[in-house]
Short mmCIF file of C-alpha atoms and ligand atoms in Angstrom, two decimals:
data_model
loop_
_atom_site.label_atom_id
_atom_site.label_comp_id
_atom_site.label_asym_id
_atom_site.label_seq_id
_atom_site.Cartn_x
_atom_site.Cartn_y
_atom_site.Cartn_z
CA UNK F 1 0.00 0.00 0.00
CA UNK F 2 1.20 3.51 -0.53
CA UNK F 3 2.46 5.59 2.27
CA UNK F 4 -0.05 8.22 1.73
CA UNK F 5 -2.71 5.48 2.05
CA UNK F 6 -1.04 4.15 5.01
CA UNK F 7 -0.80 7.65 6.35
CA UNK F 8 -4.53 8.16 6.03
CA UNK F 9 -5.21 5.32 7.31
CA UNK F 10 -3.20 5.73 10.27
CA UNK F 11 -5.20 9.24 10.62
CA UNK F 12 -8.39 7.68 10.47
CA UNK F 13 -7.74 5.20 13.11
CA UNK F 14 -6.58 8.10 15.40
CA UNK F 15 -10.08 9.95 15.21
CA UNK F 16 -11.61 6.58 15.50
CA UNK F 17 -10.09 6.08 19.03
CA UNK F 18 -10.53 9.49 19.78
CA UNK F 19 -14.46 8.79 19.83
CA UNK F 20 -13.51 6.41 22.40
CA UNK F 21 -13.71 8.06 25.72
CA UNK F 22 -15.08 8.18 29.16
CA UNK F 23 -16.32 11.60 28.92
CA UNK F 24 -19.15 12.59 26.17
CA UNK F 25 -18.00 15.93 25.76
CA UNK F 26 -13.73 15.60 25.33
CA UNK F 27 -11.31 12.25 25.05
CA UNK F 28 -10.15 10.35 28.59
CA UNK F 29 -9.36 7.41 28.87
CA UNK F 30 -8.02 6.12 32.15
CA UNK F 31 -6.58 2.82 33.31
CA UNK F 32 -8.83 0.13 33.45
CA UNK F 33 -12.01 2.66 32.67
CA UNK F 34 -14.55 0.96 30.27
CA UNK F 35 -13.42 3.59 27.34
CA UNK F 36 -9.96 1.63 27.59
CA UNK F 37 -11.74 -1.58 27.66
CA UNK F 38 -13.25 -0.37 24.40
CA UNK F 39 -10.02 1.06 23.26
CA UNK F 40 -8.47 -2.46 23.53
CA UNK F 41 -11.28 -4.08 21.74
CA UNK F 42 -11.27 -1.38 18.79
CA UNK F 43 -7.47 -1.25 18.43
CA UNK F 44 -7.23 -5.24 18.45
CA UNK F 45 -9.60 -5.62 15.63
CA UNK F 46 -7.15 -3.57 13.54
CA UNK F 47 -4.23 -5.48 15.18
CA UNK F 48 -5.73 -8.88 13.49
CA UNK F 49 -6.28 -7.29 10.38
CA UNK F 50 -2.22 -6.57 10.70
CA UNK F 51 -1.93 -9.92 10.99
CA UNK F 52 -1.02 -9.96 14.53
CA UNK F 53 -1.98 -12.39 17.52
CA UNK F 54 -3.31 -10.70 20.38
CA UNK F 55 -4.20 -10.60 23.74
CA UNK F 56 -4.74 -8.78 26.74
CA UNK F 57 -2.56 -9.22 29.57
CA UNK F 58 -3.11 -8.93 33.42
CA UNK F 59 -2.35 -5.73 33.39
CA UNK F 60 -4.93 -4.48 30.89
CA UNK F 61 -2.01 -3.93 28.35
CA UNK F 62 -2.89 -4.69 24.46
CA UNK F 63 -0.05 -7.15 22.72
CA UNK F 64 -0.01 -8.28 19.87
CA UNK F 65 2.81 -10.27 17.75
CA UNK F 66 3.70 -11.12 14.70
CA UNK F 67 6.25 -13.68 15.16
CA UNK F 68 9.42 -14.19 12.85
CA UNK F 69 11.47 -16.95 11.36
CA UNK F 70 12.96 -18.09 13.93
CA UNK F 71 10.77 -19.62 17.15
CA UNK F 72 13.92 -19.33 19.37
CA UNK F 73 14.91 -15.56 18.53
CA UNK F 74 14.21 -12.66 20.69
CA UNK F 75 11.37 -9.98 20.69
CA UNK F 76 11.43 -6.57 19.80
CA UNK F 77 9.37 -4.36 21.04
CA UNK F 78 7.01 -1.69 18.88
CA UNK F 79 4.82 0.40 20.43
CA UNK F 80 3.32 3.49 23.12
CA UNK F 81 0.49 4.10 25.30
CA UNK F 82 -3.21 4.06 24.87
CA UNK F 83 -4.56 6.01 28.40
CA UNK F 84 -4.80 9.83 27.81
CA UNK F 85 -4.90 12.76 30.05
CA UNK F 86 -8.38 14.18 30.95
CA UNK F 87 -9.97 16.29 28.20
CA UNK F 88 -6.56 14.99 25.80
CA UNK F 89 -5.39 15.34 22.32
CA UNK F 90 -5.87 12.46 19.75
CA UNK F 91 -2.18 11.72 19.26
CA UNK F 92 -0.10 11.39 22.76
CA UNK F 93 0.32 7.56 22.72
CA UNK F 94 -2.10 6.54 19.78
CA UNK F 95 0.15 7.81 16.94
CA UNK F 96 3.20 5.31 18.34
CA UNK F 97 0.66 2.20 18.54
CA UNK F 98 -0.57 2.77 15.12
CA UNK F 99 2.48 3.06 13.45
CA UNK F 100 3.92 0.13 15.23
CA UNK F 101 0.41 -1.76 13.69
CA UNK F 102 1.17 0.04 10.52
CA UNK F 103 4.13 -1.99 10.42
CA UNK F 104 3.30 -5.44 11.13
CA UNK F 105 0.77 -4.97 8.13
CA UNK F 106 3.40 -4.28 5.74
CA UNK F 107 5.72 -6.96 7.35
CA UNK F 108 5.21 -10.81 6.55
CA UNK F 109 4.80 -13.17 9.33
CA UNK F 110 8.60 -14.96 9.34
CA UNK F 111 9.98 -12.37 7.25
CA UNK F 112 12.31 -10.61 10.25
CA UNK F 113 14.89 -13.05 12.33
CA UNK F 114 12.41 -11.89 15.80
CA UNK F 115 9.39 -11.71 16.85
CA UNK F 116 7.86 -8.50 16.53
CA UNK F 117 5.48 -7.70 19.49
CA UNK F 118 3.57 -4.60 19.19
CA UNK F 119 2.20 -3.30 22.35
CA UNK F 120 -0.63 -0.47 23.58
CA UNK F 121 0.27 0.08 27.28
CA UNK F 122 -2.70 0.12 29.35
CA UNK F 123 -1.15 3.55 31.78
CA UNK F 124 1.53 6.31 31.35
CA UNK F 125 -0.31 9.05 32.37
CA UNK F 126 -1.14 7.74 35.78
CA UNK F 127 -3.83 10.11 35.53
CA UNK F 128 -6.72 7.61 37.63
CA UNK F 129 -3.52 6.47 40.32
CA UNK F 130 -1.25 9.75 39.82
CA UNK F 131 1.46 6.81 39.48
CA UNK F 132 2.82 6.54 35.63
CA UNK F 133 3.68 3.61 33.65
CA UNK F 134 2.08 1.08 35.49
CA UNK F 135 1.61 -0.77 32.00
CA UNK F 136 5.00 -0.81 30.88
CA UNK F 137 6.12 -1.46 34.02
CA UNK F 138 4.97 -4.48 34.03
CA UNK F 139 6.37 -5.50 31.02
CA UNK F 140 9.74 -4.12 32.27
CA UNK F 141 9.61 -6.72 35.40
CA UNK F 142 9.81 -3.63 37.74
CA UNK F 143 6.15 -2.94 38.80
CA UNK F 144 6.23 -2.19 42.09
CA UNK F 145 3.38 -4.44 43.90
CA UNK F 146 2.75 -1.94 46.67
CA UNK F 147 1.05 0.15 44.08
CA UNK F 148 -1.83 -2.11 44.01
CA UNK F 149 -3.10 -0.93 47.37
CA UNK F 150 -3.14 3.35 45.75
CA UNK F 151 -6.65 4.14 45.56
CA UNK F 152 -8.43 6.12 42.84
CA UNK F 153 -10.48 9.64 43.79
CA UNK F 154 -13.49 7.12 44.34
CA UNK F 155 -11.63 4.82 47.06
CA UNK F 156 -11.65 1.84 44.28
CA UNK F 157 -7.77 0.25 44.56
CA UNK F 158 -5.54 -0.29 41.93
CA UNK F 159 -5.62 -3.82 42.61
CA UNK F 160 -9.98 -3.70 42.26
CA UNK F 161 -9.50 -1.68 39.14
CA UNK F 162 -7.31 -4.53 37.53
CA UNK F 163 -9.09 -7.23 38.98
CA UNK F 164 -12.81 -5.69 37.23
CA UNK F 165 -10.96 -5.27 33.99
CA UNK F 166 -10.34 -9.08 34.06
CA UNK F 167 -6.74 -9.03 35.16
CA UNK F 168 -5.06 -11.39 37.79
CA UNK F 169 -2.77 -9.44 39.95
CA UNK F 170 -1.37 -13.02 41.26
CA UNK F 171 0.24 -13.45 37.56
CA UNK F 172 1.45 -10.22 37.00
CA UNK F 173 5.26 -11.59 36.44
CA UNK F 174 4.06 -13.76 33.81
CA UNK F 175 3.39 -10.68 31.64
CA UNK F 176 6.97 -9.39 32.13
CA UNK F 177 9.23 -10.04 28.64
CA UNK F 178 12.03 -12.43 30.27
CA UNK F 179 15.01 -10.03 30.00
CA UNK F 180 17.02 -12.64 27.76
CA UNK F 181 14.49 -12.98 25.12
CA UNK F 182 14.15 -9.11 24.76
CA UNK F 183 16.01 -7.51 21.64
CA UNK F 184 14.69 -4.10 22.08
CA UNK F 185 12.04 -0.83 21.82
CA UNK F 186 11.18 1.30 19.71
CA UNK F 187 8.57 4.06 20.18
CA UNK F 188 6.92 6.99 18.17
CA UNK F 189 5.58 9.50 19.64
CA UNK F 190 4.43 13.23 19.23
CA UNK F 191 7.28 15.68 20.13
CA UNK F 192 4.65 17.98 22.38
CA UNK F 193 7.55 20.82 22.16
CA UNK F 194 7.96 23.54 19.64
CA UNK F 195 11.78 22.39 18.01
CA UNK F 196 10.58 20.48 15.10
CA UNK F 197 8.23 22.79 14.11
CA UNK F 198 10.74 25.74 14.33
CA UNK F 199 13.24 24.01 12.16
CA UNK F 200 10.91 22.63 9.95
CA UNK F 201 11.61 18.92 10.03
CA UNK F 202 8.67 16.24 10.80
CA UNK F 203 10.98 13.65 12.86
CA UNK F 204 13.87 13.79 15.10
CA UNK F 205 15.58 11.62 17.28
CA UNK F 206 15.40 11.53 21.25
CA UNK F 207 18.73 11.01 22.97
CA UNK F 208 17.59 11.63 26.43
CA UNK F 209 14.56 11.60 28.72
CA UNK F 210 14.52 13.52 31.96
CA UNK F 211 14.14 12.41 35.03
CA UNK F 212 10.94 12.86 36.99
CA UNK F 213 9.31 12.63 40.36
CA UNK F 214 6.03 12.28 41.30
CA UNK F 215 4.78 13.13 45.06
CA UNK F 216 1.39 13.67 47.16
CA UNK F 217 1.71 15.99 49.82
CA UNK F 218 -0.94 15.97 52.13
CA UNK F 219 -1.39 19.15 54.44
CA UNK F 220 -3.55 18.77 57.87
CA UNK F 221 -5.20 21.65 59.56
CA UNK F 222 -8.41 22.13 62.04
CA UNK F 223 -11.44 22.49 60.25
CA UNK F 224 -14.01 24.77 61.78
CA UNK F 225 -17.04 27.21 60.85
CA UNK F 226 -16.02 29.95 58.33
CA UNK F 227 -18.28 32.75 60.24
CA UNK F 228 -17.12 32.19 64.00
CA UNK F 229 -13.52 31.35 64.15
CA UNK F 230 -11.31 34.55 65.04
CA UNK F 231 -8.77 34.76 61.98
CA UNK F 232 -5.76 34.67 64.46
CA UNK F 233 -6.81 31.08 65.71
CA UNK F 234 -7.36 29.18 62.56
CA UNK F 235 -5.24 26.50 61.23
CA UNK F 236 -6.55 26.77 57.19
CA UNK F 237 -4.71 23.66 55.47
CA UNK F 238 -5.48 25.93 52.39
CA UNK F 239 -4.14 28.98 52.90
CA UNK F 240 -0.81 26.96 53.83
CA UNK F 241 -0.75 25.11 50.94
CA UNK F 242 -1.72 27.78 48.91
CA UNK F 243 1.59 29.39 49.70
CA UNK F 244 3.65 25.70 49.18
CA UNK F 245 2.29 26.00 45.52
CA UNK F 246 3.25 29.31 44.91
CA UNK F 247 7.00 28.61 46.43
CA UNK F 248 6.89 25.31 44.07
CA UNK F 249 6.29 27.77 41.39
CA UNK F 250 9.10 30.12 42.69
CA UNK F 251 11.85 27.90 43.29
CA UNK F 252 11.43 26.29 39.54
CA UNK F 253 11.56 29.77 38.20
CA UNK F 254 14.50 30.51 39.77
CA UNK F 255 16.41 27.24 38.66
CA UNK F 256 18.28 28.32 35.23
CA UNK F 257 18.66 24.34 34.09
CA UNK F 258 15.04 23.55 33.34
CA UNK F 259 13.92 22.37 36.09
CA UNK F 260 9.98 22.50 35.89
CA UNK F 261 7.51 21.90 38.83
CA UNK F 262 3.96 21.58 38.49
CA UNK F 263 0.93 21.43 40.67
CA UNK F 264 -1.70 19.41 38.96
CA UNK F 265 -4.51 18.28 41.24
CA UNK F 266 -5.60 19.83 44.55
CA UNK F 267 -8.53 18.60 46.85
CA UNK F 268 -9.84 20.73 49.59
CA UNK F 269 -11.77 19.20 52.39
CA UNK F 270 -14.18 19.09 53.33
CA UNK F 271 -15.18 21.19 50.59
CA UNK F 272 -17.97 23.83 51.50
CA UNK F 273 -18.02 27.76 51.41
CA UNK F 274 -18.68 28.10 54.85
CA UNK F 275 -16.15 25.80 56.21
CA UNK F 276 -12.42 26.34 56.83
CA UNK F 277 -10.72 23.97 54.82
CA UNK F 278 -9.14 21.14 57.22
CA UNK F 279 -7.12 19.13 54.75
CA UNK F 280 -5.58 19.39 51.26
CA UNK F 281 -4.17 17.19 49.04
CA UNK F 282 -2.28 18.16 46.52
CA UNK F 283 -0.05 16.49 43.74
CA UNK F 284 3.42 17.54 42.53
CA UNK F 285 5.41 16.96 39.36
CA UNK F 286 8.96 17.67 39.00
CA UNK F 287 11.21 17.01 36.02
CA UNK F 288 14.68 18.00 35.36
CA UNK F 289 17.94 16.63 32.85
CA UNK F 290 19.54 16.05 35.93
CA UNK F 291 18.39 13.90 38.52
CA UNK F 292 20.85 15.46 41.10
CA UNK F 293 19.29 18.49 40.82
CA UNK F 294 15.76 17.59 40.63
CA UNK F 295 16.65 15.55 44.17
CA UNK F 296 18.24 18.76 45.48
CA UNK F 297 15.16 20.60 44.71
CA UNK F 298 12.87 18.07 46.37
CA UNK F 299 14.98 18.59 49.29
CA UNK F 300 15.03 21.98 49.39
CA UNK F 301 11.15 22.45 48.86
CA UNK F 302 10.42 19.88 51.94
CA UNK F 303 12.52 22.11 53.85
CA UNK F 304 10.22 25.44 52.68
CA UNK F 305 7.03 23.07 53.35
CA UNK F 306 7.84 21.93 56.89
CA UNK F 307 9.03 26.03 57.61
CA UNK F 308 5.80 27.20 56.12
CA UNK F 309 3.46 24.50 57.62
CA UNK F 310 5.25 25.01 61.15
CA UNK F 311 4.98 28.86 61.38
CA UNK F 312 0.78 27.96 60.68
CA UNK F 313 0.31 25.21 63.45
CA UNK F 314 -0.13 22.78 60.68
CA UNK F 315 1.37 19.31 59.06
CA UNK F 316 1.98 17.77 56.37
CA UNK F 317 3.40 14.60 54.88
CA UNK F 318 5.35 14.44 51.78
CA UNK F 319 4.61 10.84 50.14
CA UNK F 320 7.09 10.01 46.98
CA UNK F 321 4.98 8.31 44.65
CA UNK F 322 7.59 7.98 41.73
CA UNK F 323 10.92 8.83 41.10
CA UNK F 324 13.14 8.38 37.86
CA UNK F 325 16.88 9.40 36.68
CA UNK F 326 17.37 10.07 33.17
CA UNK F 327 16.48 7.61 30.29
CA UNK F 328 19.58 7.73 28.10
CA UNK F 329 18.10 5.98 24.73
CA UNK F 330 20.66 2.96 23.56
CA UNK F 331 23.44 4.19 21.16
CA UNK F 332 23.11 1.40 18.76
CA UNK F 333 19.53 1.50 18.16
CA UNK F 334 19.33 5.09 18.17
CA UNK F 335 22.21 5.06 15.28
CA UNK F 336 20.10 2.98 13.15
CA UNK F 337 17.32 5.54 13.35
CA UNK F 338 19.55 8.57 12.98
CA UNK F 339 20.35 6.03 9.86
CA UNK F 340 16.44 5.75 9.23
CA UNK F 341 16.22 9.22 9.20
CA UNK F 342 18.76 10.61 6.57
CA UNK F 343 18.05 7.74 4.31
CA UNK F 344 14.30 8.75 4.42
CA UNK F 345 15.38 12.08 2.83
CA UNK F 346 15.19 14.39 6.60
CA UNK F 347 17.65 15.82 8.40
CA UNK F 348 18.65 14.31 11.32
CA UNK F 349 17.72 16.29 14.53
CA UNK F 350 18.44 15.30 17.78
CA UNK F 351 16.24 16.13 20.88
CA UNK F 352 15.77 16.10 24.48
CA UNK F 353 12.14 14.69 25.60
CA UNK F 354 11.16 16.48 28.66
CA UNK F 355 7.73 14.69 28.25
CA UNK F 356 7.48 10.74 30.52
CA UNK F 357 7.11 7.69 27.95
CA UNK F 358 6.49 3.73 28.66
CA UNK F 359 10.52 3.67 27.07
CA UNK F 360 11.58 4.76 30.50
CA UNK F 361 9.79 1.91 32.18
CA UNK F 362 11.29 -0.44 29.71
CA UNK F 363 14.79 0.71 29.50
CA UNK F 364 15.14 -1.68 32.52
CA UNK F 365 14.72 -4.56 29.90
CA UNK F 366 17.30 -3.37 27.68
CA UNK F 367 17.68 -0.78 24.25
CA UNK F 368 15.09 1.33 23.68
CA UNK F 369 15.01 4.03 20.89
CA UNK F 370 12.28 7.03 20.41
CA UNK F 371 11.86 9.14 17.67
CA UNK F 372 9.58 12.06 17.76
CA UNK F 373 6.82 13.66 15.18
CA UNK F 374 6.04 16.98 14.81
CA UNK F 375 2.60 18.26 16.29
CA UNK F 376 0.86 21.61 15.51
CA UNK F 377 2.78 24.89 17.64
CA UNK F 378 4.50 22.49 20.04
CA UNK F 379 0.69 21.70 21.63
CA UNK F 380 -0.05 18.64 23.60
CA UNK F 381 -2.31 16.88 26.51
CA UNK F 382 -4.75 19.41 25.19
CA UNK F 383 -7.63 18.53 22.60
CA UNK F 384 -5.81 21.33 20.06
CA UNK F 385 -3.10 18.34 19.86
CA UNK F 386 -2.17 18.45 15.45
CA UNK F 387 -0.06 16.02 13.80
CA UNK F 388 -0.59 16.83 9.59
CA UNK F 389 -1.44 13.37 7.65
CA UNK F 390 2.05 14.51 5.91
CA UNK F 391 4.31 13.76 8.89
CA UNK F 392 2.56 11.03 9.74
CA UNK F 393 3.87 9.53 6.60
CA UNK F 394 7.37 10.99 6.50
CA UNK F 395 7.40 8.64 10.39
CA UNK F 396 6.32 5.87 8.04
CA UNK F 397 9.14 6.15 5.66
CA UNK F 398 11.18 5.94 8.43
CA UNK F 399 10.05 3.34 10.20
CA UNK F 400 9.91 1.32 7.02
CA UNK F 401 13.55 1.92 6.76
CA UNK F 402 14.20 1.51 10.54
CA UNK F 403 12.90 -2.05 10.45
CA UNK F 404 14.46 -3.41 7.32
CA UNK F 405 17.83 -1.62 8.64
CA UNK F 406 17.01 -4.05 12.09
CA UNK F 407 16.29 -7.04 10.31
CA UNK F 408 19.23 -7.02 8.19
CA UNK F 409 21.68 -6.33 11.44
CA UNK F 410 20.10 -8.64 13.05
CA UNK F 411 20.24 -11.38 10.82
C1 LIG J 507 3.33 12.05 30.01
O1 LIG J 507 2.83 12.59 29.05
C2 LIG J 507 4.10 12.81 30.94
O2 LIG J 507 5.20 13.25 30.58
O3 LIG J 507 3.59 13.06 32.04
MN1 LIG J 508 0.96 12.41 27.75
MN1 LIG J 509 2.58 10.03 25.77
#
């Protein structure tokens, strides 16, 4: 089939799945929701029609392979996420499934020397638990089993969640790709920055992804009746962490080496007018190329926390949810995209993702590669998300030429 066919057929899948949703009025779909139950269902159809086998594991991942010629080779890995952030873009995650789909229908079953195993991770948003990758991660081998005990915003657990979806938390390892069978990864993905478009190319090539921490904090105060309490007595967990969030805002902006800090999510309790709020909970994201830094910040913001919860007559507990250095992506494979790329007729531009993406989680398996696409004015986890039909074939062309490049090295 053409590329431009395959391009517009990789464009029509992506509205497709964007009709797929929890939400009637803009695209989210969560881990283990019924939208990614349906998500699974829709993008597996097209996975058989790619030729591919599938199944869902116990982690509500998609996989599907198309094995090669040779029933003792190793796997390599195609393939992104297919949970969004709430009221999301089209392409963050979709775009890297269906190209990896994309190209198990133009390869033959036994035509490469692996098995090609194409993958839509179930979570790396970690939008429902706030933790990310929790699909990947399972692949990877290093899911962390505490997790199953986080609860969602209604009180349902991680481990209910998976358990409703149809999963088996008991035979979670059994979904991990043994390390020795595993080849590598290669993912596609959206650049959700403004370089490409600037220099006018449609791909580059990811050398680096920055480290990240996730935390909750959790601020306690004395709730009490909004008309009577004196203002000198009150102990307002919101007015404290109001000022935490502007001093997370602060100290990033005062960090020259892109550091960024974001407050996502905050819950006041109990919630009304006329009541002072007793507790907040609030999330924090912090990213940074350097993980020494980024720690060095988290240090230095619990210290402002504890000083500004103190002087109030409140507390607060700081609970580390996540934490990852930088992903360096593997020489080697990223070579033979670099490769992909020039021989496809682009320049080759390299790139920093400051963006989280399942190749993190499964860098602890072994190689992974990225390679990004140009969106619309650098937009993403916004519903203005744009990637033009034309870059979604220039990615083809590459790929194309990334996998025959693979197959022949690997022969
Ligand atoms: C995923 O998009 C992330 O970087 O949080
Ligand atoms: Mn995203
Ligand atoms: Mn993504």
């Amino acid at each position: 089939m053409p590329i431009d066919n395959r391009a517009a057929r990789v464009r029509d899948q992506i509205e497709m799945l964007a009709s797929v949703s929890e939400h009637h009025q803009y695209v989210q779909r969560t881990f283990c929701s019924l939208a990614a139950k349906l998500a699974n269902d829709m993008v597996s159809g097209w996975m058989h029609a790619a030729g591919l086998k599938t199944r869902v594991d116990n982690m509500a991942n998609l996989r599907g392979v198309l094995p090669g010629n040779n029933p003792q080779g190793r796997v390599f890995v195609m393939g992104s996420h297919l949970d969004t952030v709430i009221d999301a873009g089209k392409y963050d995650g979709p775009l890297g499934v269906l190209l990896a789909i994309d190209q198990a229908a133009r390869l033959e079953a036994g035509s490469l020397p692996f098995d090609l195993e194409v993958i839509g991770f179930s979570d790396e948003e970690g939008v429902r638990y706030h933790s990310s990758y929790l699909g990947s991660s399972v692949v990877a081998g290093c899911f962390d089993q505490e997790q199953l005990s986080l609860k969602d915003a209604k009180g349902v657990s991680m481990q209910q969640a998976v358990e409703k979806f149809g999963g088996d938390v008991t035979k979670l390892s059994k979904d991990q790709i043994p390390k020795d069978k595993f080849l590598g990864y290669f993912e596609a993905h959206i650049e959700q920055g403004p370089v490409l478009e600037e220099k006018n190319i449609p791909v580059g090539v990811v050398q680096t992804i920055n480290s990240q921490e996730r935390v909750e904090i959790k601020v306690q105060g004395v709730p009490g009746h909004a008309g009577t309490t004196p203002m000198m007595i009150r102990k307002d967990a919101l007015a404290g962490a109001a000022l935490m969030i502007a001093e997370v805002e602060q100290l990033a902006q005062k960090d020259h080496e892109n550091m960024v800090a974001t407050v996502g999510k905050v819950d006041v309790f109990p919630g009304a007018s006329n009541v002072i709020p007793g507790n907040v909970n609030f999330t924090l994201d912090l990213r940074s190329p350097n993980y020494e830094r980024l720690s060095t910040f988290s240090k230095k913001l619990q210290q402002i926390f504890s000083g500004i919860t103190q002087k109030r007559g409140l507390t607060y507990s700081w609970n580390l949810i996540k934490t990852n250095k930088s992903t360096p992506c593997d020489d080697q494979l990223t070579q033979i995209l670099s490769e992909a790329i020039s021989q496809a007729g682009y320049p080759v531009q390299a790139l920093t993702s400051g963006a989280g993406h399942d190749a993190v989680a499964i860098s602890n398996l072994g190689p992974v590669a990225l390679m990004f696409i140009r969106c619309k004015n650098g937009i993403s986890h916004h519903p203005d998300e744009f990637v033009a039909t034309e870059d979604i074939g220039a990615a083809i062309k590459v790929c194309d030429v990334f996998f025959d490049k693979l197959s022949q090295q690997m022969q």
